[in-house]
XYZ file of C-alpha atoms in Angstrom:
154
model
C -3.418 27.726 64.591
C 0.394 27.686 64.748
C 0.313 23.897 65.272
C -1.740 23.391 62.094
C 0.529 25.694 60.133
C 3.626 23.912 61.442
C 2.038 20.542 60.575
C 1.238 21.703 57.052
C 4.778 23.013 56.525
C 6.247 19.763 57.864
C 4.013 17.730 55.544
C 5.088 19.808 52.549
C 8.741 19.410 53.499
C 8.286 15.649 53.761
C 6.598 15.512 50.353
C 9.371 17.602 48.819
C 12.005 15.277 50.266
C 10.210 12.226 48.861
C 9.844 13.940 45.503
C 13.562 14.731 45.310
C 14.481 11.139 46.171
C 12.182 9.817 43.446
C 13.600 12.308 40.950
C 17.170 11.292 41.795
C 16.306 7.625 41.307
C 14.642 8.326 37.954
C 17.582 10.342 36.655
C 20.135 7.820 37.771
C 21.622 9.649 40.751
C 23.283 7.117 42.982
C 23.280 4.453 40.246
C 19.605 3.535 40.590
C 17.218 3.887 37.675
C 19.850 4.371 34.972
C 18.975 3.490 31.395
C 21.545 1.380 29.571
C 22.416 2.694 26.107
C 21.178 0.549 23.229
C 18.239 -0.969 25.112
C 14.492 -0.739 24.561
C 14.289 1.586 27.546
C 16.899 3.868 25.953
C 14.982 3.889 22.664
C 11.682 4.729 24.376
C 13.130 7.377 26.698
C 15.373 9.185 24.221
C 13.914 8.607 20.763
C 10.401 7.144 20.784
C 9.501 3.612 19.750
C 6.294 4.115 17.749
C 4.740 5.931 14.857
C 1.040 6.344 14.177
C -0.996 6.057 10.997
C -4.239 7.418 9.637
C -7.288 5.181 9.287
C -6.852 2.427 6.687
C -3.419 3.773 5.681
C 0.152 2.554 5.726
C 1.610 5.861 4.544
C 4.032 7.433 7.034
C 2.474 10.704 8.136
C 4.624 13.834 7.862
C 4.389 14.412 11.620
C 5.702 10.869 12.264
C 8.759 10.977 9.978
C 10.976 12.697 12.573
C 10.465 9.760 14.950
C 11.732 7.318 12.338
C 14.623 9.653 11.481
C 15.618 9.730 15.167
C 15.308 5.940 15.321
C 17.620 5.593 12.303
C 20.177 7.925 13.922
C 19.897 5.986 17.191
C 20.465 2.711 15.336
C 23.490 4.276 13.658
C 24.905 5.065 17.083
C 24.110 1.550 18.340
C 25.345 -0.420 15.357
C 25.006 -3.854 16.963
C 21.327 -3.427 17.800
C 18.770 -5.417 15.826
C 15.097 -4.476 15.917
C 11.740 -5.882 14.995
C 9.078 -3.503 13.712
C 5.598 -4.552 14.801
C 2.631 -3.457 12.717
C -0.737 -2.927 14.403
C -4.278 -1.974 13.391
C -7.438 -0.936 15.180
C -10.338 -3.334 15.726
C -12.321 -2.319 12.660
C -12.087 -4.696 9.719
C -11.551 -8.427 9.448
C -8.657 -10.222 11.102
C -7.100 -11.005 7.722
C -7.413 -7.436 6.455
C -5.888 -6.017 9.629
C -2.993 -8.489 9.547
C -2.203 -7.343 6.006
C -2.585 -3.660 6.981
C -0.336 -4.144 10.005
C 2.282 -5.771 7.780
C 2.150 -2.852 5.349
C 2.622 -0.448 8.273
C 5.586 -2.423 9.628
C 7.131 -2.521 6.146
C 6.620 1.232 5.683
C 8.397 1.950 8.976
C 11.181 -0.496 8.044
C 11.586 1.167 4.646
C 11.888 4.575 6.325
C 14.605 3.249 8.648
C 16.490 1.762 5.697
C 16.145 5.063 3.815
C 17.638 6.685 6.923
C 20.781 4.576 6.553
C 20.020 1.464 8.628
C 21.111 -1.856 7.128
C 17.908 -3.738 6.318
C 19.425 -6.981 7.623
C 19.148 -5.511 11.139
C 15.371 -5.106 10.885
C 12.646 -7.747 10.869
C 8.930 -7.080 10.643
C 5.818 -8.737 12.001
C 2.129 -7.882 11.992
C -0.173 -8.359 14.946
C -3.139 -6.798 13.164
C -5.752 -5.977 15.773
C -4.627 -8.680 18.230
C -2.499 -6.474 20.534
C -4.343 -3.211 21.089
C -2.707 -0.394 23.041
C -6.046 1.389 23.510
C -8.870 -0.808 24.763
C -11.885 1.347 23.926
C -14.086 1.325 20.859
C -13.723 5.016 20.085
C -11.510 7.217 17.928
C -9.014 7.932 20.727
C -8.404 4.207 21.268
C -8.369 3.398 17.564
C -5.783 6.137 16.957
C -3.461 4.522 19.552
C -3.827 1.157 17.828
C -2.951 2.330 14.299
C 0.791 2.101 14.848
C 4.162 0.561 14.123
C 6.371 -0.148 17.136
C 10.138 -0.630 16.979
C 11.317 -3.255 19.472
C 14.958 -3.930 20.311
C 15.786 -7.625 19.949
């Protein structure tokens, strides 16, 4: 019984040691795993790189505006960064319709960044329509992931 208990405690200690090492690497302790300021990784980790839209809409939702406000502030801090805003749509609708919808979504996100003080010359837009889905299912959860605009550092 004591041997099993000792084995279990040793296993837990080993797992805790591995967990701490992984955490140190992720937070940049020892120089490994650090995120360089002004990179895509920095944007994703500290701000968020995407906003989501309602079905068949290119209107920025109220709950998504703070993401774009944070992106604009981040771009103000990193004044040399240029971005491309990618517009996406779910699989419903024709290819042509979804390309146009994705472009409207990218433009709406771009306009919000410009309204937040970013020079429009630093932002390009592109639409992928339904060609680059984030969610691969044919259900509402997947479609909701695909109705998005993604800001990508160039």
